[in-house]
Amino acid sequence: MADPEKVHAVRVGWGLVIHGGVGVLPPEQLTPAVDGAYRDALTESLSRGFETLSGGGSATDGVVEAIKVMEDSPLFNVGRGSNLTSDGLVSMDASIMEGGTLSAGAVAGVRDVRHPIRLARHVMDDCPHVLLAGEGAEAFAREMGMASHEPDFFFTQRRWDDLQAAKAREAQGEAKPNTVDAGDEEIRDRAGTVGAVALDREGLLVAGTSTGGSANKKWGRIGDSPIVAAGTYAGSHCGVSCTGWGEYFIRHAVAHDIQARMAYLGVTLKEATEQVVLGTLEDHRAGLGGVVAMDRQGYVEMCFNTRGMYRGWVDEVGRVRVAIF
């Protein structure tokens, strides 16, 4: 029997696939208790998404609800567990896209919104634009009735310690360039993100991604997560959510490239994800990362070129599988 931690070509019918980022803790830090906490959080996210879909909610609803669970968890680099910028504050990004209409919404550089993915959906549904940033995005959140939260709401000691460690490596000249030679600390600093792709009973395919960005980032840096086609894409063939070194996912338009390979080359979802993640990114020494993806037939892929990726899926009968390595 196939190991559920390593199985490919899973078909969920209508359902949901999620990731919690490729910046996994090293084995010595991933104690049984910590491992269990991550698996429980992934399971809760999938269960919330499944409850939404099985209750008649759309794929958009399922993606938003699943991601909101992770945004509320201090375990993931998103929402209340977000990395801190060089000035010690959070700066969060998110995007969402519907495959049927190519409708999309995204926000970047928001500091006071509990659920950036919810705000991204408001941009998609209630705004003539696709991407809002900074104070403008926060003002739009107020217009949508979303509460503003103080910086302390997002503070965690773990992320503060991560920031100090990142600053120390930077001061000592130990921060490595964005290549596949980078060490575990750099991967965890830069590669934490969460995302989901859902297919509902009506055949709507939706992808969403949310992140706290890289630790110790400066100058208003924005990665791939709020960039449609780079960090998130849903089209006629598949939906994709990415996690990894954002600058390189932007340069290679990773999420859209997977969709394009299926559309123009006629390859399967498995072939497309592996060609991009294990081919393009590695061949061009273009950084570390992974994707979760689903096609219109309900086949799921979870492909990564790192040691691990927090991930899982739930199928149409409510069967849940989660994995880390």
mmCIF file of C-alpha atoms in Angstrom:
data_model
loop_
_atom_site.group_PDB
_atom_site.id
_atom_site.type_symbol
_atom_site.label_atom_id
_atom_site.label_comp_id
_atom_site.label_asym_id
_atom_site.label_seq_id
_atom_site.Cartn_x
_atom_site.Cartn_y
_atom_site.Cartn_z
ATOM 1 C CA MET A 1 0.000 0.000 0.000
ATOM 2 C CA ALA A 2 1.320 3.447 -0.894
ATOM 3 C CA ASP A 3 2.678 5.572 1.920
ATOM 4 C CA PRO A 4 0.170 8.446 2.341
ATOM 5 C CA GLU A 5 3.094 10.729 3.181
ATOM 6 C CA LYS A 6 4.626 10.250 -0.282
ATOM 7 C CA VAL A 7 1.714 9.364 -2.565
ATOM 8 C CA HIS A 8 1.295 11.231 -5.860
ATOM 9 C CA ALA A 9 -1.641 11.424 -8.282
ATOM 10 C CA VAL A 10 -4.199 11.540 -5.474
ATOM 11 C CA ARG A 11 -7.713 12.126 -6.747
ATOM 12 C CA VAL A 12 -9.982 13.827 -4.246
ATOM 13 C CA GLY A 13 -12.983 14.485 -6.496
ATOM 14 C CA TRP A 14 -14.214 17.737 -5.031
ATOM 15 C CA GLY A 15 -12.031 18.671 -2.099
ATOM 16 C CA LEU A 16 -9.099 20.705 -0.901
ATOM 17 C CA VAL A 17 -5.304 20.631 -0.806
ATOM 18 C CA ILE A 18 -3.251 22.918 1.453
ATOM 19 C CA HIS A 19 0.305 23.779 2.360
ATOM 20 C CA GLY A 20 1.840 25.479 5.371
ATOM 21 C CA GLY A 21 5.146 26.378 3.728
ATOM 22 C CA VAL A 22 8.450 24.694 2.928
ATOM 23 C CA GLY A 23 10.347 26.304 5.799
ATOM 24 C CA VAL A 24 9.998 23.236 8.006
ATOM 25 C CA LEU A 25 11.803 22.903 11.311
ATOM 26 C CA PRO A 26 14.856 20.607 11.429
ATOM 27 C CA PRO A 27 14.251 17.115 12.869
ATOM 28 C CA GLU A 28 15.970 17.963 16.156
ATOM 29 C CA GLN A 29 13.463 20.769 16.771
ATOM 30 C CA LEU A 30 10.462 18.911 15.440
ATOM 31 C CA THR A 31 9.793 16.971 18.629
ATOM 32 C CA PRO A 32 6.785 14.629 18.799
ATOM 33 C CA ALA A 33 4.798 17.385 20.509
ATOM 34 C CA VAL A 34 5.709 20.002 17.896
ATOM 35 C CA ASP A 35 5.155 17.540 15.057
ATOM 36 C CA GLY A 36 1.729 16.771 16.479
ATOM 37 C CA ALA A 37 0.869 20.450 16.805
ATOM 38 C CA TYR A 38 1.619 21.068 13.124
ATOM 39 C CA ARG A 39 -0.355 18.028 12.037
ATOM 40 C CA ASP A 40 -3.287 19.070 14.211
ATOM 41 C CA ALA A 41 -3.242 22.578 12.721
ATOM 42 C CA LEU A 42 -3.144 21.218 9.166
ATOM 43 C CA THR A 43 -5.980 18.840 9.995
ATOM 44 C CA GLU A 44 -8.047 21.668 11.477
ATOM 45 C CA SER A 45 -7.511 23.739 8.336
ATOM 46 C CA LEU A 46 -8.580 20.874 6.076
ATOM 47 C CA SER A 47 -11.556 20.055 8.278
ATOM 48 C CA ARG A 48 -12.744 23.662 8.195
ATOM 49 C CA GLY A 49 -12.421 23.743 4.430
ATOM 50 C CA PHE A 50 -14.251 20.442 4.056
ATOM 51 C CA GLU A 51 -17.077 21.530 6.366
ATOM 52 C CA THR A 52 -17.482 24.632 4.233
ATOM 53 C CA LEU A 53 -17.524 22.726 0.943
ATOM 54 C CA SER A 54 -19.746 19.897 2.182
ATOM 55 C CA GLY A 55 -22.165 22.444 3.616
ATOM 56 C CA GLY A 56 -22.731 23.941 0.191
ATOM 57 C CA GLY A 57 -20.029 26.582 0.228
ATOM 58 C CA SER A 58 -18.111 27.414 -2.918
ATOM 59 C CA ALA A 59 -14.469 26.615 -3.593
ATOM 60 C CA THR A 60 -13.768 30.275 -2.833
ATOM 61 C CA ASP A 61 -15.392 29.894 0.576
ATOM 62 C CA GLY A 62 -13.433 26.704 1.227
ATOM 63 C CA VAL A 63 -10.081 28.268 0.365
ATOM 64 C CA VAL A 64 -10.727 31.329 2.526
ATOM 65 C CA GLU A 65 -11.905 29.314 5.534
ATOM 66 C CA ALA A 66 -8.998 26.855 5.345
ATOM 67 C CA ILE A 67 -6.436 29.646 5.123
ATOM 68 C CA LYS A 68 -8.069 31.628 7.940
ATOM 69 C CA VAL A 69 -7.361 28.724 10.302
ATOM 70 C CA MET A 70 -3.648 28.919 9.484
ATOM 71 C CA GLU A 71 -3.669 32.726 9.716
ATOM 72 C CA ASP A 72 -4.882 32.356 13.308
ATOM 73 C CA SER A 73 -2.172 29.839 14.228
ATOM 74 C CA PRO A 74 1.197 31.030 15.587
ATOM 75 C CA LEU A 75 2.815 27.979 13.991
ATOM 76 C CA PHE A 76 2.754 29.307 10.441
ATOM 77 C CA ASN A 77 4.387 32.373 8.912
ATOM 78 C CA VAL A 78 1.107 34.112 8.230
ATOM 79 C CA GLY A 79 -1.394 36.230 10.139
ATOM 80 C CA ARG A 80 -0.731 35.981 13.869
ATOM 81 C CA GLY A 81 2.428 33.936 13.301
ATOM 82 C CA SER A 82 3.941 36.256 10.696
ATOM 83 C CA ASN A 83 7.633 36.960 10.379
ATOM 84 C CA LEU A 84 8.782 40.402 11.473
ATOM 85 C CA THR A 85 10.320 42.981 9.172
ATOM 86 C CA SER A 86 13.595 44.741 9.957
ATOM 87 C CA ASP A 87 11.611 47.320 11.947
ATOM 88 C CA GLY A 88 9.987 44.630 14.101
ATOM 89 C CA LEU A 89 6.493 44.778 12.599
ATOM 90 C CA VAL A 90 4.467 42.427 10.429
ATOM 91 C CA SER A 91 3.864 43.070 6.729
ATOM 92 C CA MET A 92 1.448 40.555 5.258
ATOM 93 C CA ASP A 93 0.462 39.621 1.703
ATOM 94 C CA ALA A 94 -2.293 37.453 0.222
ATOM 95 C CA SER A 95 -4.050 36.634 -3.035
ATOM 96 C CA ILE A 96 -6.950 34.574 -4.324
ATOM 97 C CA MET A 97 -8.080 33.612 -7.828
ATOM 98 C CA GLU A 98 -11.084 31.849 -9.354
ATOM 99 C CA GLY A 99 -10.404 29.630 -12.353
ATOM 100 C CA GLY A 100 -13.756 29.965 -14.076
ATOM 101 C CA THR A 101 -13.732 33.736 -14.554
ATOM 102 C CA LEU A 102 -10.068 34.559 -13.825
ATOM 103 C CA SER A 103 -11.351 36.926 -11.146
ATOM 104 C CA ALA A 104 -8.600 37.724 -8.664
ATOM 105 C CA GLY A 105 -7.836 39.878 -5.655
ATOM 106 C CA ALA A 106 -4.654 40.544 -3.725
ATOM 107 C CA VAL A 107 -3.210 42.676 -0.939
ATOM 108 C CA ALA A 108 0.386 43.459 -0.043
ATOM 109 C CA GLY A 109 2.158 45.068 2.878
ATOM 110 C CA VAL A 110 -0.796 45.108 5.278
ATOM 111 C CA ARG A 111 0.045 45.413 8.971
ATOM 112 C CA ASP A 112 -3.206 45.442 10.927
ATOM 113 C CA VAL A 113 -5.519 42.892 9.266
ATOM 114 C CA ARG A 114 -6.152 39.609 11.061
ATOM 115 C CA HIS A 115 -7.109 37.690 7.916
ATOM 116 C CA PRO A 116 -5.323 38.987 4.791
ATOM 117 C CA ILE A 117 -6.928 36.245 2.678
ATOM 118 C CA ARG A 118 -10.364 37.591 3.573
ATOM 119 C CA LEU A 119 -9.272 41.070 2.540
ATOM 120 C CA ALA A 120 -7.928 39.681 -0.747
ATOM 121 C CA ARG A 121 -11.340 38.172 -1.391
ATOM 122 C CA HIS A 122 -12.975 41.541 -0.741
ATOM 123 C CA VAL A 123 -10.642 43.035 -3.353
ATOM 124 C CA MET A 124 -11.758 40.354 -5.812
ATOM 125 C CA ASP A 125 -15.462 40.696 -5.033
ATOM 126 C CA ASP A 126 -15.925 44.349 -4.064
ATOM 127 C CA CYS A 127 -13.191 46.354 -5.784
ATOM 128 C CA PRO A 128 -12.495 47.258 -9.440
ATOM 129 C CA HIS A 129 -8.775 46.614 -8.932
ATOM 130 C CA VAL A 130 -6.798 43.391 -8.481
ATOM 131 C CA LEU A 131 -3.991 44.388 -6.088
ATOM 132 C CA LEU A 132 -4.034 46.887 -3.219
ATOM 133 C CA ALA A 133 -1.034 47.684 -1.030
ATOM 134 C CA GLY A 134 -0.115 49.244 2.293
ATOM 135 C CA GLU A 135 -2.237 51.991 3.784
ATOM 136 C CA GLY A 136 -4.630 51.930 0.847
ATOM 137 C CA ALA A 137 -5.352 48.245 1.397
ATOM 138 C CA GLU A 138 -5.868 48.885 5.103
ATOM 139 C CA ALA A 139 -8.263 51.758 4.372
ATOM 140 C CA PHE A 140 -10.208 49.458 2.050
ATOM 141 C CA ALA A 141 -10.349 46.879 4.853
ATOM 142 C CA ARG A 142 -12.028 49.452 7.101
ATOM 143 C CA GLU A 143 -14.572 50.163 4.357
ATOM 144 C CA MET A 144 -15.302 46.443 4.221
ATOM 145 C CA GLY A 145 -15.932 46.388 7.975
ATOM 146 C CA MET A 146 -12.742 44.567 8.916
ATOM 147 C CA ALA A 147 -11.256 45.462 12.286
ATOM 148 C CA SER A 148 -7.826 47.035 12.766
ATOM 149 C CA HIS A 149 -5.432 45.322 15.179
ATOM 150 C CA GLU A 150 -2.453 46.732 17.069
ATOM 151 C CA PRO A 151 1.078 45.372 16.487
ATOM 152 C CA ASP A 152 0.991 43.416 19.759
ATOM 153 C CA PHE A 153 -1.825 41.296 18.328
ATOM 154 C CA PHE A 154 0.640 39.779 15.851
ATOM 155 C CA PHE A 155 3.696 39.521 18.110
ATOM 156 C CA THR A 156 5.121 36.102 18.962
ATOM 157 C CA GLN A 157 8.342 35.443 20.821
ATOM 158 C CA ARG A 158 9.346 32.849 18.248
ATOM 159 C CA ARG A 159 9.273 35.378 15.397
ATOM 160 C CA TRP A 160 11.073 37.977 17.513
ATOM 161 C CA ASP A 161 13.834 35.452 18.175
ATOM 162 C CA ASP A 162 13.926 34.578 14.469
ATOM 163 C CA LEU A 163 14.324 38.267 13.625
ATOM 164 C CA GLN A 164 17.228 38.688 16.031
ATOM 165 C CA ALA A 165 18.910 35.592 14.606
ATOM 166 C CA ALA A 166 18.433 36.883 11.048
ATOM 167 C CA LYS A 167 19.906 40.258 11.992
ATOM 168 C CA ALA A 168 22.877 38.530 13.612
ATOM 169 C CA ARG A 169 23.547 36.445 10.494
ATOM 170 C CA GLU A 170 23.272 39.561 8.359
ATOM 171 C CA ALA A 171 25.712 41.473 10.580
ATOM 172 C CA GLN A 172 28.200 38.608 10.436
ATOM 173 C CA GLY A 173 27.884 38.287 6.681
ATOM 174 C CA GLU A 174 26.410 34.802 6.984
ATOM 175 C CA ALA A 175 23.145 35.448 5.152
ATOM 176 C CA LYS A 176 23.485 33.481 1.923
ATOM 177 C CA PRO A 177 22.250 34.510 -1.513
ATOM 178 C CA ASN A 178 18.948 33.188 -2.799
ATOM 179 C CA THR A 179 20.198 29.911 -4.257
ATOM 180 C CA VAL A 180 19.765 26.232 -3.610
ATOM 181 C CA ASP A 181 22.984 26.382 -1.558
ATOM 182 C CA ALA A 182 21.305 28.443 1.146
ATOM 183 C CA GLY A 183 21.150 26.938 4.622
ATOM 184 C CA ASP A 184 18.194 25.826 6.697
ATOM 185 C CA GLU A 185 17.986 29.138 8.561
ATOM 186 C CA GLU A 186 17.686 31.142 5.348
ATOM 187 C CA ILE A 187 15.034 28.776 4.030
ATOM 188 C CA ARG A 188 12.945 29.178 7.174
ATOM 189 C CA ASP A 189 13.484 32.956 7.153
ATOM 190 C CA ARG A 190 12.216 33.334 3.606
ATOM 191 C CA ALA A 191 10.045 30.390 2.630
ATOM 192 C CA GLY A 192 7.125 30.322 5.060
ATOM 193 C CA THR A 193 3.736 30.768 3.417
ATOM 194 C CA VAL A 194 0.355 29.038 3.506
ATOM 195 C CA GLY A 195 -2.026 28.278 0.703
ATOM 196 C CA ALA A 196 -4.967 26.230 -0.512
ATOM 197 C CA VAL A 197 -6.562 25.018 -3.726
ATOM 198 C CA ALA A 198 -10.158 23.790 -3.792
ATOM 199 C CA LEU A 199 -12.528 22.224 -6.298
ATOM 200 C CA ASP A 200 -16.213 22.337 -5.408
ATOM 201 C CA ARG A 201 -19.206 20.282 -6.536
ATOM 202 C CA GLU A 202 -19.988 22.797 -9.269
ATOM 203 C CA GLY A 203 -16.526 22.430 -10.780
ATOM 204 C CA LEU A 204 -15.214 25.813 -9.613
ATOM 205 C CA LEU A 205 -11.453 25.723 -9.070
ATOM 206 C CA VAL A 206 -9.932 28.330 -6.735
ATOM 207 C CA ALA A 207 -6.421 28.981 -5.404
ATOM 208 C CA GLY A 208 -5.313 31.234 -2.566
ATOM 209 C CA THR A 209 -2.056 32.085 -0.806
ATOM 210 C CA SER A 210 -1.219 34.099 2.314
ATOM 211 C CA THR A 211 2.115 34.956 3.938
ATOM 212 C CA GLY A 212 3.995 37.014 6.466
ATOM 213 C CA GLY A 213 6.926 37.270 4.052
ATOM 214 C CA SER A 214 10.596 36.889 4.835
ATOM 215 C CA ALA A 215 12.119 37.666 8.214
ATOM 216 C CA ASN A 216 14.110 40.915 8.450
ATOM 217 C CA LYS A 217 12.809 42.128 5.089
ATOM 218 C CA LYS A 218 13.407 45.787 4.216
ATOM 219 C CA TRP A 219 12.202 48.603 1.961
ATOM 220 C CA GLY A 220 8.648 47.331 1.661
ATOM 221 C CA ARG A 221 9.729 44.065 0.073
ATOM 222 C CA ILE A 222 6.897 42.063 -1.493
ATOM 223 C CA GLY A 223 7.309 38.461 -2.585
ATOM 224 C CA ASP A 224 5.359 36.195 -4.898
ATOM 225 C CA SER A 225 2.354 35.421 -2.693
ATOM 226 C CA PRO A 226 0.220 38.440 -3.700
ATOM 227 C CA ILE A 227 1.362 38.296 -7.325
ATOM 228 C CA VAL A 228 -1.161 36.559 -9.559
ATOM 229 C CA ALA A 229 0.690 34.118 -11.866
ATOM 230 C CA ALA A 230 3.744 33.989 -9.596
ATOM 231 C CA GLY A 231 2.477 32.768 -6.224
ATOM 232 C CA THR A 232 -1.155 31.999 -7.034
ATOM 233 C CA TYR A 233 -3.025 31.002 -10.166
ATOM 234 C CA ALA A 234 -6.287 29.324 -11.098
ATOM 235 C CA GLY A 235 -7.219 28.857 -14.724
ATOM 236 C CA SER A 236 -8.877 26.512 -17.162
ATOM 237 C CA HIS A 237 -6.659 23.546 -16.304
ATOM 238 C CA CYS A 238 -5.547 23.809 -12.681
ATOM 239 C CA GLY A 239 -5.168 25.858 -9.531
ATOM 240 C CA VAL A 240 -1.774 26.414 -7.908
ATOM 241 C CA SER A 241 -0.502 27.895 -4.636
ATOM 242 C CA CYS A 242 3.238 28.356 -4.137
ATOM 243 C CA THR A 243 5.670 28.575 -1.251
ATOM 244 C CA GLY A 244 9.374 29.337 -1.452
ATOM 245 C CA TRP A 245 11.867 32.011 -2.376
ATOM 246 C CA GLY A 246 9.518 34.660 -3.704
ATOM 247 C CA GLU A 247 11.888 36.582 -5.947
ATOM 248 C CA TYR A 248 12.492 33.499 -8.074
ATOM 249 C CA PHE A 249 8.864 32.452 -8.165
ATOM 250 C CA ILE A 250 8.126 35.924 -9.540
ATOM 251 C CA ARG A 251 10.884 35.710 -12.158
ATOM 252 C CA HIS A 252 9.656 32.352 -13.396
ATOM 253 C CA ALA A 253 5.904 33.040 -13.002
ATOM 254 C CA VAL A 254 5.781 29.623 -11.382
ATOM 255 C CA ALA A 255 2.060 29.266 -10.703
ATOM 256 C CA HIS A 256 1.069 30.283 -14.231
ATOM 257 C CA ASP A 257 3.851 28.237 -15.806
ATOM 258 C CA ILE A 258 2.299 25.073 -14.397
ATOM 259 C CA GLN A 259 -1.094 25.999 -15.871
ATOM 260 C CA ALA A 260 0.537 26.977 -19.193
ATOM 261 C CA ARG A 261 2.389 23.680 -19.538
ATOM 262 C CA MET A 262 -0.877 21.811 -19.122
ATOM 263 C CA ALA A 263 -2.669 24.091 -21.593
ATOM 264 C CA TYR A 264 0.001 24.369 -24.290
ATOM 265 C CA LEU A 265 2.019 21.160 -23.955
ATOM 266 C CA GLY A 266 -0.793 18.843 -22.936
ATOM 267 C CA VAL A 267 1.116 17.425 -19.984
ATOM 268 C CA THR A 268 -0.508 16.139 -16.809
ATOM 269 C CA LEU A 269 -0.613 18.050 -13.540
ATOM 270 C CA LYS A 270 2.074 15.783 -12.114
ATOM 271 C CA GLU A 271 4.337 16.353 -15.109
ATOM 272 C CA ALA A 272 3.785 20.119 -15.060
ATOM 273 C CA THR A 273 4.503 20.546 -11.352
ATOM 274 C CA GLU A 274 7.626 18.403 -11.496
ATOM 275 C CA GLN A 275 8.925 20.129 -14.636
ATOM 276 C CA VAL A 276 8.695 23.502 -12.908
ATOM 277 C CA VAL A 277 9.601 22.707 -9.295
ATOM 278 C CA LEU A 278 12.166 19.966 -9.892
ATOM 279 C CA GLY A 279 13.270 21.264 -13.299
ATOM 280 C CA THR A 280 13.073 25.012 -13.891
ATOM 281 C CA LEU A 281 13.734 26.117 -10.327
ATOM 282 C CA GLU A 282 16.585 23.694 -9.698
ATOM 283 C CA ASP A 283 18.109 23.892 -13.196
ATOM 284 C CA HIS A 284 18.424 27.662 -12.936
ATOM 285 C CA ARG A 285 19.602 27.455 -9.318
ATOM 286 C CA ALA A 286 16.574 29.569 -8.708
ATOM 287 C CA GLY A 287 15.833 28.851 -5.110
ATOM 288 C CA LEU A 288 13.907 26.436 -3.007
ATOM 289 C CA GLY A 289 10.204 25.912 -2.725
ATOM 290 C CA GLY A 290 7.132 23.913 -3.523
ATOM 291 C CA VAL A 291 3.564 24.001 -4.750
ATOM 292 C CA VAL A 292 0.222 22.416 -4.095
ATOM 293 C CA ALA A 293 -2.001 22.083 -7.129
ATOM 294 C CA MET A 294 -5.265 20.543 -8.272
ATOM 295 C CA ASP A 295 -6.700 20.015 -11.739
ATOM 296 C CA ARG A 296 -10.304 20.042 -12.924
ATOM 297 C CA GLN A 297 -10.604 16.279 -12.532
ATOM 298 C CA GLY A 298 -9.747 16.572 -8.850
ATOM 299 C CA TYR A 299 -6.207 15.210 -9.073
ATOM 300 C CA VAL A 300 -3.836 16.682 -6.485
ATOM 301 C CA GLU A 301 -0.083 17.262 -6.559
ATOM 302 C CA MET A 302 2.174 18.412 -3.702
ATOM 303 C CA CYS A 303 5.638 18.923 -5.171
ATOM 304 C CA PHE A 304 8.676 20.458 -3.436
ATOM 305 C CA ASN A 305 12.457 20.527 -3.781
ATOM 306 C CA THR A 306 13.207 21.105 -0.095
ATOM 307 C CA ARG A 307 13.563 18.714 2.819
ATOM 308 C CA GLY A 308 9.886 19.041 3.630
ATOM 309 C CA MET A 309 6.665 20.982 3.193
ATOM 310 C CA TYR A 310 3.767 21.163 5.622
ATOM 311 C CA ARG A 311 0.884 19.882 3.510
ATOM 312 C CA GLY A 312 -2.318 17.876 3.321
ATOM 313 C CA TRP A 313 -5.525 17.144 1.452
ATOM 314 C CA VAL A 314 -9.120 16.189 2.090
ATOM 315 C CA ASP A 315 -11.351 14.370 -0.384
ATOM 316 C CA GLU A 316 -15.079 14.419 -1.062
ATOM 317 C CA VAL A 317 -15.820 11.833 1.643
ATOM 318 C CA GLY A 318 -13.903 13.771 4.288
ATOM 319 C CA ARG A 319 -10.784 11.608 4.357
ATOM 320 C CA VAL A 320 -7.861 13.738 5.579
ATOM 321 C CA ARG A 321 -4.147 13.164 4.995
ATOM 322 C CA VAL A 322 -1.356 15.416 6.272
ATOM 323 C CA ALA A 323 2.426 15.205 5.903
ATOM 324 C CA ILE A 324 5.593 17.166 6.619
ATOM 325 C CA PHE A 325 8.567 15.355 5.066
#
